[in-house]
Short mmCIF file of N, CA and C in Angstrom, two decimals:
data_model
loop_
_atom_site.label_atom_id
_atom_site.label_comp_id
_atom_site.label_asym_id
_atom_site.label_seq_id
_atom_site.Cartn_x
_atom_site.Cartn_y
_atom_site.Cartn_z
N UNK W 2 110.22 79.33 75.83
CA UNK W 2 111.40 79.50 76.82
C UNK W 2 111.01 80.70 77.60
N UNK W 3 110.52 81.97 77.22
CA UNK W 3 110.20 83.06 77.79
C UNK W 3 109.14 82.86 78.85
N UNK W 4 108.23 81.92 78.53
CA UNK W 4 107.29 81.16 79.59
C UNK W 4 107.42 80.70 80.86
N UNK W 5 108.90 80.04 80.57
CA UNK W 5 109.44 79.18 81.74
C UNK W 5 110.19 80.02 82.56
N UNK W 6 110.66 81.36 81.91
CA UNK W 6 111.40 82.24 82.57
C UNK W 6 110.52 83.12 83.55
N UNK W 7 109.28 83.45 82.83
CA UNK W 7 108.33 84.10 83.62
C UNK W 7 107.68 83.49 84.68
N UNK W 8 107.62 82.10 84.60
CA UNK W 8 107.43 81.44 85.66
C UNK W 8 108.46 81.30 86.87
N UNK W 9 109.49 81.34 86.58
CA UNK W 9 110.80 81.24 87.69
C UNK W 9 110.71 82.57 88.29
N UNK W 10 110.44 83.53 87.61
CA UNK W 10 110.48 84.95 88.24
C UNK W 10 109.34 85.39 89.06
N UNK W 11 108.30 84.99 88.53
CA UNK W 11 106.92 84.99 89.20
C UNK W 11 107.27 84.07 90.57
N UNK W 12 107.53 83.18 90.44
CA UNK W 12 107.57 82.01 91.38
C UNK W 12 108.48 82.47 92.60
N UNK W 13 109.69 83.33 92.22
CA UNK W 13 110.73 83.95 92.87
C UNK W 13 110.27 85.27 93.90
N UNK W 14 109.52 85.98 92.97
CA UNK W 14 108.74 87.14 93.58
C UNK W 14 107.53 86.69 94.47
N UNK W 15 107.23 85.62 94.39
CA UNK W 15 105.92 85.07 95.72
C UNK W 15 104.56 85.64 94.69
N UNK W 16 104.60 85.71 93.55
CA UNK W 16 103.02 86.31 92.72
C UNK W 16 102.11 85.31 92.78
N UNK W 17 100.80 85.79 92.89
CA UNK W 17 99.83 84.48 92.73
C UNK W 17 99.50 84.44 91.29
N UNK W 18 99.16 83.14 90.89
CA UNK W 18 98.85 82.70 89.90
C UNK W 18 97.84 83.27 89.04
N UNK W 19 97.10 83.83 89.74
CA UNK W 19 95.96 84.61 88.95
C UNK W 19 96.38 86.10 88.45
N UNK W 20 97.36 86.59 89.30
CA UNK W 20 97.88 87.87 88.74
C UNK W 20 99.04 87.22 87.97
N UNK W 21 99.43 86.67 87.62
CA UNK W 21 100.79 86.24 86.64
C UNK W 21 99.71 86.08 85.16
N UNK W 22 98.80 85.27 84.95
CA UNK W 22 97.83 84.97 83.99
C UNK W 22 97.30 86.22 83.67
N UNK W 23 97.01 87.09 84.58
CA UNK W 23 96.25 88.23 83.64
C UNK W 23 97.38 89.08 83.29
N UNK W 24 98.52 89.17 83.61
CA UNK W 24 99.86 89.84 83.08
C UNK W 24 100.06 89.34 81.71
N UNK W 25 99.94 87.98 81.63
CA UNK W 25 100.21 86.97 80.60
C UNK W 25 99.36 87.44 79.42
N UNK W 26 97.72 87.62 79.72
CA UNK W 26 96.94 87.61 78.71
C UNK W 26 96.98 89.27 78.58
N UNK W 27 97.43 90.00 79.10
CA UNK W 27 97.15 91.29 78.59
C UNK W 27 98.57 91.60 78.26
N UNK W 28 99.52 90.85 77.91
CA UNK W 28 100.61 91.03 77.18
C UNK W 28 100.49 91.27 75.67
N UNK W 29 99.48 90.84 74.94
CA UNK W 29 99.15 90.81 73.78
C UNK W 29 99.59 89.64 72.99
N UNK W 30 99.89 88.54 73.77
CA UNK W 30 100.63 87.22 73.18
C UNK W 30 99.25 86.20 72.96
N UNK W 31 98.31 86.56 72.86
CA UNK W 31 96.95 85.62 73.11
C UNK W 31 97.46 84.31 72.24
N UNK W 32 97.62 84.80 70.88
CA UNK W 32 97.51 83.72 69.68
C UNK W 32 98.77 82.88 69.84
N UNK W 33 99.90 83.40 70.56
CA UNK W 33 101.11 82.82 70.51
C UNK W 33 100.94 81.66 72.06
N UNK W 34 100.16 81.91 72.81
CA UNK W 34 99.98 81.17 74.05
C UNK W 34 98.59 80.26 73.71
N UNK W 35 97.72 80.32 72.87
CA UNK W 35 97.01 79.48 72.31
C UNK W 35 97.54 78.70 71.53
N UNK W 36 98.80 78.89 70.87
CA UNK W 36 99.24 78.14 69.84
C UNK W 36 100.34 77.15 70.55
N UNK W 37 100.57 77.45 71.73
CA UNK W 37 101.48 76.89 72.42
C UNK W 37 100.73 75.37 73.18
N UNK W 38 99.64 76.09 73.41
CA UNK W 38 98.88 74.93 74.12
C UNK W 38 97.81 74.08 73.22
N UNK W 39 98.12 74.66 72.09
CA UNK W 39 97.21 73.79 71.18
C UNK W 39 95.62 74.33 71.28
N UNK W 40 95.39 75.34 71.40
CA UNK W 40 93.92 75.95 71.46
C UNK W 40 93.63 76.65 70.36
N UNK W 41 92.33 76.73 69.88
CA UNK W 41 91.98 77.63 68.76
C UNK W 41 92.16 78.82 69.43
N UNK W 42 92.28 80.08 68.65
CA UNK W 42 92.47 81.48 69.02
C UNK W 42 91.23 82.28 69.12
N UNK W 43 90.49 81.81 68.34
CA UNK W 43 89.05 82.70 68.38
C UNK W 43 88.03 81.81 68.90
N UNK W 44 87.40 82.17 69.85
CA UNK W 44 85.99 81.72 70.40
C UNK W 44 86.28 80.86 71.79
N UNK W 45 87.60 80.49 71.93
CA UNK W 45 87.87 79.69 73.06
C UNK W 45 88.82 80.73 74.17
N UNK W 46 88.69 81.74 74.33
CA UNK W 46 89.18 82.54 75.20
C UNK W 46 89.29 81.80 76.60
N UNK W 47 88.14 81.28 77.05
CA UNK W 47 87.85 80.72 78.36
C UNK W 47 88.50 79.53 78.60
N UNK W 48 88.77 78.77 77.70
CA UNK W 48 89.71 77.64 77.61
C UNK W 48 91.23 77.86 77.86
N UNK W 49 91.42 78.91 76.86
CA UNK W 49 92.63 79.57 77.06
C UNK W 49 93.14 79.92 78.52
N UNK W 50 92.36 80.82 79.18
CA UNK W 50 92.49 81.25 80.49
C UNK W 50 92.48 79.97 81.28
N UNK W 51 91.35 79.30 81.52
CA UNK W 51 91.85 77.98 82.17
C UNK W 51 92.81 77.05 82.14
N UNK W 52 93.65 76.77 80.95
CA UNK W 52 94.56 76.05 80.74
C UNK W 52 95.59 76.75 81.16
N UNK W 53 95.80 77.75 81.08
CA UNK W 53 96.75 78.90 81.51
C UNK W 53 96.95 79.13 82.87
N UNK W 54 95.68 79.08 83.64
CA UNK W 54 95.91 79.20 85.03
C UNK W 54 96.39 77.79 85.63
N UNK W 55 95.97 76.69 84.97
CA UNK W 55 96.55 75.25 85.41
C UNK W 55 97.81 75.37 85.31
N UNK W 56 98.07 75.54 84.33
CA UNK W 56 99.58 75.60 83.85
C UNK W 56 100.37 76.23 84.90
N UNK W 57 100.09 77.68 84.95
CA UNK W 57 100.80 78.78 86.02
C UNK W 57 101.02 78.02 87.12
N UNK W 58 99.95 77.69 88.07
CA UNK W 58 99.71 77.23 89.18
C UNK W 58 100.56 75.87 89.61
N UNK W 59 100.35 74.97 88.65
CA UNK W 59 101.38 73.77 88.57
C UNK W 59 102.62 74.45 88.57
N UNK W 60 103.38 74.86 87.63
CA UNK W 60 104.80 75.45 87.52
C UNK W 60 105.33 76.26 88.72
N UNK W 61 104.65 77.04 88.95
CA UNK W 61 105.03 77.96 89.99
C UNK W 61 105.13 77.19 91.43
N UNK W 62 104.21 76.38 91.50
CA UNK W 62 104.28 75.34 92.85
C UNK W 62 105.46 74.48 92.66
N UNK W 63 105.76 73.80 91.35
CA UNK W 63 106.98 73.01 91.36
C UNK W 63 108.28 73.85 91.55
N UNK W 64 108.06 75.17 90.76
CA UNK W 64 109.35 75.87 91.29
C UNK W 64 109.80 76.16 92.72
N UNK W 65 108.88 76.44 93.25
CA UNK W 65 108.88 76.62 94.76
C UNK W 65 109.19 75.73 95.67
N UNK W 66 108.91 74.57 95.22
CA UNK W 66 109.43 73.09 95.88
C UNK W 66 110.77 72.82 95.51
N UNK W 67 111.07 72.74 94.40
CA UNK W 67 112.58 72.60 94.07
C UNK W 67 113.81 73.96 94.39
N UNK W 68 112.97 74.56 94.70
CA UNK W 68 113.71 75.68 95.49
C UNK W 68 114.34 76.81 94.41
N UNK W 69 113.68 76.73 93.22
CA UNK W 69 114.01 77.95 92.25
C UNK W 69 113.70 79.06 92.83
N UNK W 70 112.62 79.41 93.50
CA UNK W 70 111.73 80.45 93.85
C UNK W 70 112.58 81.16 94.92
N UNK W 71 113.52 80.53 95.66
CA UNK W 71 114.30 80.93 97.05
C UNK W 71 115.44 81.98 97.03
#
């Protein structure tokens, strides 16, 4: 639920997906994010970054198209 709220707020502020991913990864919730996406926690950091970037980009685009960001 918190991830969806972050996506909506980020889209509303017009932030770039790379910045949002960086903020999410520095939040200290790597293991929770990996669990959410079904990725192993240790040794798969690049896969988590790629998956998270794809997810964030798609969700932020959808929110902007739906007018949530307006």
